[in-house]
Structure formats: structure tokens, C-alpha cells
Amino acid sequence: MLLSALLLTTALAVPAASDCAGLEPDSWADLCVISSDEMKGRMVESEGNARARAYILDRLTEIGVQPVGESFEQPFSFERAIDFRDENSPRETINAVNVIGVIAGRDRSRAIAVTAHYDHVGRTDEGEIFNGADDNASGVAALLAVAEHFIANPPEHDILIMAFDAEEGGLRGAREVVANPVEGAAPVVFNLNFDMLGYSPDNDIWAAGPYHTPALHPIVEAVAQDASITLAAGYDAPDGDPRNDWTLLSDQGAFHAAGIPFLYLGVEDHEHYHQTSDEFETINPDFFLSAVSVAVELAERIDADLDAVTDR
């Protein structure tokens, strides 16, 4: 069954997404394609998920990112309860695929994992599509922008570009990478994760992680000073209300649980979160492109100050 899933990936043509043709810059076009109807909501193990993966793989190749080993695709499987409300219900095996590449740094002994999940929640029983423009086509578009930046500006350390599958419902892709590090890759010493960078009625975005790694505060503050949107550190301190602590709520949670420092960039939950209204048309391009710029600058500064943020 796993082999069949891999064959599906290579057999599917990348969708035309004709409405996205000619959009600029690249990150805006990437967001448009990944959140288009052709992807059918990108549910793990679905045809639409495979289409999104094929697009990401093509973009990484176009940008110049190299695979780790022979392939960008890193398949894995996991079991889950068929009825998610009852852990004792019969279980099913899910086959998923992470997409992972590397940009070589001057120091190849350690790596920064820059991550975003590409899966989403699929369709309603009536066939309406959860296109997930903000969650998380926006994060994947930022991930690709970071890759473009480091290809043009070689990093100090290896940059692992990781597009995770199966984040929805358990951070499965991130947990797989942490439990089974990618063979041939330098050890991950820091995680920069993007999840929901596209929609904020208040024009603000949050950086979670400095509570756990105080050396991140000056980096976030320096980026915030020049940003055209409001960037602030927060949503990472345990205060008794789990909604106010995002530490474990996206893929960075798997790295944090393993003792790897992280910075998570994302917006607050909003009225389109996990709704069919989370469409490309709801994204404010000025906000999104500013958020992408913030993501790229954070990546650059973390690479430059890796010793400080890893307490090495």
C-alpha cells in the first residue's frame, strides 16, 4: 500500500491552477496554487494531498534545494483510531509522506529545521472543500520563500526545508522526523516553524518560543522594529489556559518535547480557522507578504546567531 502511495505521487501531474498563473511574487503564487480547489483540501493519504506534495517537490527542485539522499519524499506510516472520539475504536494504518530537502551551510555539522505542514482537513460530507489558505498554504509558501532566500544567500549552517504531512490530528510528520532523524542529514539543533501567516484582522503576528529560549527575544525585537506588521513574542508561557500557550499546538511541539529549541510564527485563531471560508480570496496580500518577509528575516538572524539560541 505504501508503494502505491509513492507511485501516485509521481504519476499525478501538477495541477494547472490557471487562476494562479502570472501572480507575483512567487510566494503569492505558491499560496494560490496550494490552496486551490485542485488540492481538494489536502487530507493526508488523499489524491489532493499528493498533488500538493508534487507541487512542493517541483518548486524545491526549481529553487535549487537538494534532496537528502536520493529523494525529497520521506514516507512514513502510523496508526490511528478510526473514530477519533474513541481511542479504543478499531485502528487504521495511514501512509503519509514528508517532503524534505537541504541547503548546505558553511558549517555542515548541525542543521536548522525550517518547517511547515502542507496537509489540511479535506472536504465536508457534502463535498465542500477546506482549502486551508491560511492553514497552512501560507506557511508552506513562507517555507519556500526561506528556501529561495538561502539559495541566493548561502547560510552559515545546514538548512533543512521540511514540508510535513499529517500535522492535523497529531503532528505526525514532525513526530516522525524527531523520532527517526533523516538519514544523511546533520542533527537538528533548532526548529523554525510556520503555521498560519496569512490572515489577521488586527495586522499582527506572534512569535512563540522566547519564553523557553530567552536568547530569541533580541532577534524577535530586531525583526519587529523594521516590520510593516506588528510582530510580538508571546503565546508560549504556561498560564493555566492552554489556548494561551501554543508551545505544543503545531509541529514545533514535537521538537520542544525532544529538548530542541524552537521559534513558531503564526497568527491568532480567527473566524476562518478550519472553515471552508479559509480561501485564497480571504488572504490579505499586503499582510501575507509582510509576514513572509518577517519569516525570512527571522530565519536569517537565527542562522547568524545559532550559538546564542542553542546555548552552545
Coordinates of N, CA and C in Angstrom, one line a residue, residues 144-310:
L144 N 8.9 28.0 1.3 CA 9.6 28.1 0.0 C 10.3 29.4 -0.2
A145 N 9.8 30.5 0.4 CA 10.5 31.8 0.3 C 11.8 31.7 1.1
V146 N 11.8 31.1 2.2 CA 13.0 30.9 3.0 C 14.0 30.1 2.2
A147 N 13.6 29.1 1.5 CA 14.4 28.3 0.7 C 15.1 29.2 -0.4
E148 N 14.2 30.0 -1.1 CA 14.8 30.9 -2.1 C 15.8 31.8 -1.6
H149 N 15.5 32.3 -0.4 CA 16.5 33.3 0.3 C 17.8 32.6 0.5
F150 N 17.8 31.4 1.0 CA 19.1 30.8 1.4 C 19.8 30.2 0.2
I151 N 19.1 29.9 -0.9 CA 19.8 29.6 -2.1 C 20.6 30.8 -2.7
A152 N 19.9 31.9 -2.6 CA 20.6 33.2 -3.1 C 21.6 33.7 -2.1
N153 N 21.5 33.4 -0.8 CA 22.4 33.9 0.3 C 22.8 32.7 1.1
P154 N 23.8 32.0 0.7 CA 24.2 30.7 1.4 C 24.3 30.8 2.9
P155 N 23.7 29.9 3.6 CA 23.6 30.0 5.1 C 24.9 29.6 5.8
E156 N 25.0 29.9 7.1 CA 26.1 29.5 7.9 C 26.0 28.0 8.2
H157 N 24.8 27.6 8.4 CA 24.6 26.2 8.8 C 23.6 25.5 7.9
D158 N 23.6 24.2 7.9 CA 22.7 23.5 7.0 C 21.3 23.9 7.3
I159 N 20.5 24.1 6.3 CA 19.1 24.4 6.4 C 18.3 23.3 5.9
L160 N 17.5 22.6 6.8 CA 16.6 21.5 6.3 C 15.3 22.1 6.1
I161 N 14.8 22.0 4.8 CA 13.5 22.5 4.4 C 12.5 21.3 4.6
M162 N 11.6 21.4 5.5 CA 10.7 20.3 5.8 C 9.3 20.7 5.6
A163 N 8.6 20.1 4.7 CA 7.1 20.2 4.5 C 6.5 19.0 5.1
F164 N 5.8 19.1 6.2 CA 5.3 17.9 6.9 C 3.9 17.6 6.5
D165 N 3.7 16.3 6.5 CA 2.4 15.7 6.2 C 1.8 15.3 7.6
A166 N 0.5 15.2 7.6 CA -0.3 14.7 8.8 C 0.0 15.5 10.1
E167 N 0.0 16.8 9.9 CA 0.1 17.6 11.2 C -1.3 17.6 11.8
E168 N -2.3 17.8 11.0 CA -3.7 17.8 11.5 C -4.0 16.5 12.2
G169 N -4.3 16.5 13.5 CA -4.7 15.3 14.2 C -3.5 14.6 14.9
G170 N -2.4 15.4 15.1 CA -1.4 14.7 15.9 C 0.1 15.0 15.6
L171 N 0.4 16.0 14.8 CA 1.8 16.4 14.5 C 2.6 15.2 14.0
R172 N 2.0 14.4 13.2 CA 2.6 13.1 12.9 C 3.9 13.2 12.1
G173 N 3.9 14.1 11.1 CA 5.1 14.3 10.3 C 6.3 14.8 11.1
A174 N 6.1 15.7 12.0 CA 7.1 16.3 12.8 C 7.6 15.2 13.8
R175 N 6.6 14.5 14.4 CA 7.0 13.5 15.4 C 7.8 12.4 14.7
E176 N 7.5 12.1 13.5 CA 8.3 11.1 12.7 C 9.8 11.5 12.6
V177 N 10.0 12.8 12.2 CA 11.3 13.3 12.0 C 12.1 13.3 13.3
V178 N 11.5 13.7 14.3 CA 12.2 13.8 15.6 C 12.5 12.4 16.1
A179 N 11.6 11.4 16.0 CA 11.8 10.1 16.4 C 12.8 9.3 15.6
N180 N 12.8 9.6 14.3 CA 13.7 8.9 13.3 C 14.3 10.0 12.4
P181 N 15.4 10.6 12.9 CA 16.1 11.7 12.1 C 16.4 11.2 10.7
V182 N 16.3 12.1 9.8 CA 16.6 11.8 8.4 C 18.0 11.3 8.2
E183 N 18.1 10.2 7.6 CA 19.4 9.6 7.4 C 20.2 10.4 6.4
G184 N 21.4 10.8 6.8 CA 22.3 11.6 6.0 C 22.3 13.1 6.3
A185 N 21.3 13.5 7.1 CA 21.2 14.9 7.5 C 21.9 15.2 8.7
A186 N 22.4 16.4 8.9 CA 23.0 16.9 10.1 C 22.0 16.9 11.2
P187 N 22.4 16.8 12.5 CA 21.4 16.8 13.6 C 20.8 18.2 13.7
V188 N 19.5 18.1 13.9 CA 18.7 19.3 14.1 C 18.9 19.9 15.4
V189 N 19.3 21.2 15.5 CA 19.6 21.8 16.8 C 18.6 23.0 17.0
F190 N 17.8 23.3 16.0 CA 16.8 24.4 16.2 C 15.7 24.2 15.2
N191 N 14.4 24.5 15.6 CA 13.3 24.4 14.7 C 12.6 25.8 14.6
L192 N 12.5 26.2 13.3 CA 11.7 27.4 13.0 C 10.5 27.0 12.2
N193 N 9.3 27.1 12.8 CA 8.0 26.6 12.3 C 7.1 27.7 11.9
F194 N 6.4 27.5 10.7 CA 5.4 28.4 10.2 C 4.1 27.7 10.1
D195 N 3.1 28.3 10.7 CA 1.7 27.7 10.7 C 0.7 28.9 10.8
M196 N 0.1 29.3 9.7 CA -0.9 30.3 9.6 C -0.3 31.7 9.6
L197 N 0.1 32.2 8.4 CA 0.8 33.5 8.3 C -0.1 34.4 7.4
G198 N -1.3 34.1 7.1 CA -2.0 34.8 6.0 C -3.1 35.7 6.4
Y199 N -3.7 35.6 7.6 CA -4.9 36.4 7.8 C -4.9 36.9 9.3
S200 N -4.9 38.2 9.4 CA -5.0 38.8 10.8 C -5.8 40.1 10.7
P201 N -7.0 40.1 11.2 CA -7.8 41.4 11.2 C -7.1 42.5 11.9
D202 N -6.2 42.1 12.9 CA -5.5 43.2 13.7 C -4.2 43.5 13.2
N203 N -3.8 42.9 12.0 CA -2.5 43.2 11.4 C -1.3 42.8 12.3
D204 N -1.5 41.7 13.1 CA -0.4 41.3 14.0 C -0.1 39.8 13.8
I205 N 1.1 39.4 14.2 CA 1.6 38.1 14.1 C 2.5 37.8 15.3
W206 N 2.5 36.6 15.7 CA 3.1 36.2 17.0 C 4.3 35.3 16.8
A207 N 5.3 35.5 17.7 CA 6.5 34.6 17.7 C 6.5 33.9 19.1
A208 N 6.2 32.6 19.1 CA 6.2 31.8 20.3 C 7.5 31.1 20.4
G209 N 8.0 31.0 21.6 CA 9.3 30.4 21.8 C 10.3 31.1 22.7
P210 N 10.3 32.4 22.7 CA 11.2 33.2 23.5 C 11.1 32.9 25.0
Y211 N 9.9 32.5 25.5 CA 9.7 32.2 26.9 C 10.6 31.0 27.2
H212 N 10.7 30.1 26.3 CA 11.6 28.9 26.6 C 13.0 29.1 26.3
T213 N 13.3 30.1 25.3 CA 14.7 30.4 24.9 C 14.8 31.9 24.9
P214 N 15.2 32.5 26.0 CA 15.2 33.9 26.1 C 16.1 34.6 25.1
A215 N 17.2 33.9 24.6 CA 18.1 34.5 23.6 C 17.4 34.9 22.3
L216 N 16.1 34.4 22.2 CA 15.4 34.7 21.0 C 14.7 36.1 21.1
H217 N 14.6 36.7 22.3 CA 14.0 38.0 22.4 C 14.6 39.0 21.6
P218 N 16.0 39.2 21.6 CA 16.5 40.3 20.8 C 16.4 40.1 19.3
I219 N 16.3 38.8 18.9 CA 16.1 38.5 17.4 C 14.7 39.0 17.0
V220 N 13.7 38.6 17.8 CA 12.3 39.0 17.5 C 12.1 40.5 17.6
E221 N 12.7 41.1 18.6 CA 12.6 42.6 18.7 C 13.3 43.3 17.5
A222 N 14.4 42.8 17.0 CA 15.1 43.4 15.9 C 14.3 43.3 14.6
V223 N 13.7 42.2 14.4 CA 12.8 42.0 13.2 C 11.6 42.8 13.3
A224 N 11.0 42.9 14.5 CA 9.8 43.7 14.7 C 10.0 45.1 14.5
Q225 N 11.2 45.6 14.8 CA 11.4 47.1 14.6 C 11.3 47.5 13.2
D226 N 11.6 46.7 12.2 CA 11.6 47.1 10.8 C 10.4 46.5 10.1
A227 N 9.6 45.7 10.7 CA 8.4 45.0 10.1 C 7.3 46.0 9.8
S228 N 6.6 45.8 8.7 CA 5.4 46.6 8.4 C 4.1 46.1 9.0
I229 N 4.2 45.0 9.7 CA 3.1 44.4 10.5 C 3.6 44.3 12.0
T230 N 2.7 44.2 12.9 CA 3.1 44.1 14.3 C 3.5 42.6 14.6
L231 N 4.8 42.5 15.0 CA 5.3 41.2 15.5 C 5.6 41.3 16.9
A232 N 5.2 40.4 17.7 CA 5.5 40.3 19.1 C 5.7 38.9 19.6
A233 N 6.5 38.8 20.7 CA 6.7 37.5 21.3 C 5.6 37.2 22.2
G234 N 5.1 36.0 22.3 CA 4.0 35.6 23.2 C 3.4 34.3 22.9
Y235 N 2.4 33.9 23.6 CA 1.6 32.7 23.5 C 2.6 31.5 23.6
D236 N 3.5 31.6 24.6 CA 4.4 30.4 24.8 C 4.6 30.2 26.3
A237 N 3.9 30.9 27.2 CA 4.1 30.8 28.6 C 3.0 30.0 29.3
P238 N 3.2 29.0 30.1 CA 2.2 28.2 30.7 C 1.4 29.1 31.8
D239 N 0.2 29.4 31.5 CA -0.6 30.3 32.5 C -1.9 29.6 32.9
G240 N -2.0 28.3 32.6 CA -3.2 27.6 33.1 C -4.3 27.5 32.0
D241 N -4.2 28.3 31.0 CA -5.2 28.3 29.9 C -4.5 27.8 28.7
P242 N -4.7 26.6 28.2 CA -4.0 26.0 27.1 C -4.1 26.8 25.8
R243 N -5.2 27.6 25.7 CA -5.3 28.4 24.5 C -4.3 29.6 24.4
N244 N -3.7 29.9 25.5 CA -2.7 30.9 25.6 C -1.3 30.4 25.5
D245 N -1.1 29.1 25.3 CA 0.2 28.5 25.2 C 0.3 27.6 24.0
W246 N 0.9 28.1 22.9 CA 1.0 27.4 21.6 C 2.2 26.5 21.5
T247 N 2.9 26.3 22.6 CA 4.1 25.5 22.6 C 4.0 24.2 21.9
L248 N 2.9 23.5 22.2 CA 2.7 22.1 21.7 C 1.6 22.0 20.6
L249 N 1.1 23.1 20.1 CA -0.1 23.1 19.3 C 0.2 23.0 17.8
S250 N 1.5 23.1 17.4 CA 1.8 22.9 16.0 C 3.1 22.1 16.0
D251 N 3.7 21.9 14.8 CA 4.8 21.0 14.7 C 6.0 21.2 15.6
Q252 N 6.2 22.5 16.0 CA 7.3 22.8 16.9 C 7.2 22.0 18.2
G253 N 5.9 21.5 18.6 CA 5.7 20.8 19.8 C 6.6 19.5 19.8
A254 N 6.7 18.9 18.7 CA 7.5 17.6 18.6 C 9.0 17.9 18.9
F255 N 9.5 19.0 18.4 CA 10.9 19.4 18.6 C 11.1 19.8 20.1
H256 N 10.1 20.6 20.6 CA 10.2 21.0 22.0 C 10.2 19.8 23.0
A257 N 9.4 18.9 22.7 CA 9.3 17.7 23.6 C 10.6 16.9 23.6
A258 N 11.4 17.1 22.5 CA 12.7 16.4 22.4 C 13.9 17.3 22.9
G259 N 13.5 18.5 23.5 CA 14.6 19.3 24.0 C 15.2 20.2 23.0
I260 N 14.6 20.3 21.8 CA 15.2 21.2 20.7 C 14.5 22.5 20.7
P261 N 15.3 23.6 20.9 CA 14.6 25.0 20.9 C 13.9 25.3 19.6
F262 N 13.0 26.2 19.7 CA 12.1 26.5 18.6 C 11.7 27.9 18.6
L263 N 11.3 28.4 17.4 CA 10.5 29.6 17.3 C 9.4 29.3 16.3
Y264 N 8.2 29.6 16.8 CA 6.9 29.4 16.0 C 6.3 30.7 15.6
L265 N 6.1 30.9 14.3 CA 5.5 32.1 13.8 C 4.1 31.8 13.3
G266 N 3.1 32.6 13.8 CA 1.7 32.4 13.3 C 0.8 33.4 13.9
V267 N -0.4 33.5 13.3 CA -1.4 34.4 13.7 C -2.4 33.8 14.7
E268 N -3.2 34.6 15.4 CA -4.2 34.0 16.3 C -5.3 33.3 15.5
D269 N -6.0 32.4 16.2 CA -7.2 31.8 15.6 C -8.2 32.9 15.2
H270 N -8.9 32.6 14.1 CA -9.8 33.6 13.5 C -11.0 32.9 13.0
E271 N -12.0 33.7 12.5 CA -13.3 33.1 12.1 C -13.2 32.2 10.9
H272 N -12.1 32.1 10.2 CA -11.9 31.2 9.1 C -11.2 29.9 9.4
Y273 N -10.7 29.9 10.7 CA -9.9 28.7 11.1 C -10.7 27.4 11.0
H274 N -10.2 26.5 10.2 CA -10.8 25.2 10.0 C -12.3 25.3 9.5
Q275 N -12.5 26.4 8.7 CA -13.7 26.6 8.0 C -13.5 26.5 6.5
T276 N -14.6 26.3 5.7 CA -14.5 26.3 4.3 C -14.2 27.7 3.8
S277 N -14.4 28.7 4.6 CA -14.1 30.1 4.2 C -12.6 30.4 4.2
D278 N -11.8 29.5 4.6 CA -10.3 29.8 4.6 C -9.8 29.6 3.2
E279 N -10.1 30.6 2.4 CA -9.8 30.5 0.9 C -8.8 31.5 0.6
F280 N -8.2 31.4 -0.6 CA -7.2 32.3 -1.1 C -7.8 33.7 -1.1
E281 N -9.1 33.9 -1.4 CA -9.7 35.2 -1.5 C -9.8 35.9 -0.2
T282 N -9.7 35.1 0.9 CA -9.7 35.8 2.2 C -8.4 36.4 2.7
I283 N -7.3 36.0 2.0 CA -6.0 36.4 2.4 C -5.7 37.8 2.0
N284 N -5.2 38.6 2.9 CA -4.8 40.0 2.6 C -3.4 39.9 2.0
P285 N -3.1 40.3 0.8 CA -1.8 40.1 0.2 C -0.7 40.9 0.9
D286 N -1.1 42.2 1.3 CA -0.1 43.0 2.0 C 0.3 42.4 3.3
F287 N -0.6 41.9 4.1 CA -0.3 41.3 5.3 C 0.5 40.0 5.1
F288 N 0.1 39.2 4.2 CA 0.8 37.9 4.0 C 2.2 38.1 3.5
L289 N 2.4 39.0 2.5 CA 3.8 39.2 2.0 C 4.7 39.9 3.1
S290 N 4.1 40.7 4.0 CA 4.9 41.2 5.1 C 5.2 40.1 6.0
A291 N 4.3 39.2 6.3 CA 4.6 38.1 7.2 C 5.7 37.2 6.6
V292 N 5.7 37.0 5.3 CA 6.7 36.2 4.6 C 8.1 36.9 4.8
S293 N 8.1 38.2 4.7 CA 9.4 38.9 4.9 C 9.9 38.8 6.3
V294 N 8.9 38.8 7.3 CA 9.3 38.5 8.7 C 9.9 37.1 8.8
A295 N 9.2 36.2 8.2 CA 9.7 34.8 8.3 C 11.1 34.6 7.8
V296 N 11.4 35.3 6.6 CA 12.7 35.2 6.0 C 13.8 35.8 6.9
E297 N 13.4 37.0 7.4 CA 14.4 37.7 8.3 C 14.7 36.9 9.6
L298 N 13.6 36.4 10.2 CA 13.8 35.5 11.4 C 14.8 34.4 11.1
A299 N 14.6 33.7 9.9 CA 15.4 32.6 9.6 C 16.9 33.0 9.4
E300 N 17.1 34.2 8.8 CA 18.4 34.7 8.5 C 19.1 35.0 9.9
R301 N 18.4 35.6 10.8 CA 19.0 36.0 12.0 C 19.3 34.8 12.9
I302 N 18.4 33.8 12.9 CA 18.6 32.6 13.7 C 19.8 31.9 13.2
D303 N 20.0 31.8 11.9 CA 21.2 31.2 11.3 C 22.4 31.9 11.8
A304 N 22.4 33.2 11.8 CA 23.6 34.0 12.2 C 23.9 33.9 13.6
D305 N 22.9 33.7 14.5 CA 23.0 33.7 15.9 C 22.7 32.3 16.5
L306 N 23.0 31.2 15.8 CA 22.7 29.9 16.2 C 23.3 29.5 17.5
D307 N 24.5 29.9 17.8 CA 25.2 29.6 19.0 C 24.4 30.1 20.2
A308 N 23.9 31.4 20.1 CA 23.2 32.0 21.2 C 21.9 31.3 21.4
V309 N 21.1 31.0 20.4 CA 19.8 30.4 20.6 C 19.8 29.0 20.9
T310 N 20.9 28.3 20.8 CA 21.0 26.9 21.2 C 21.9 26.8 22.4

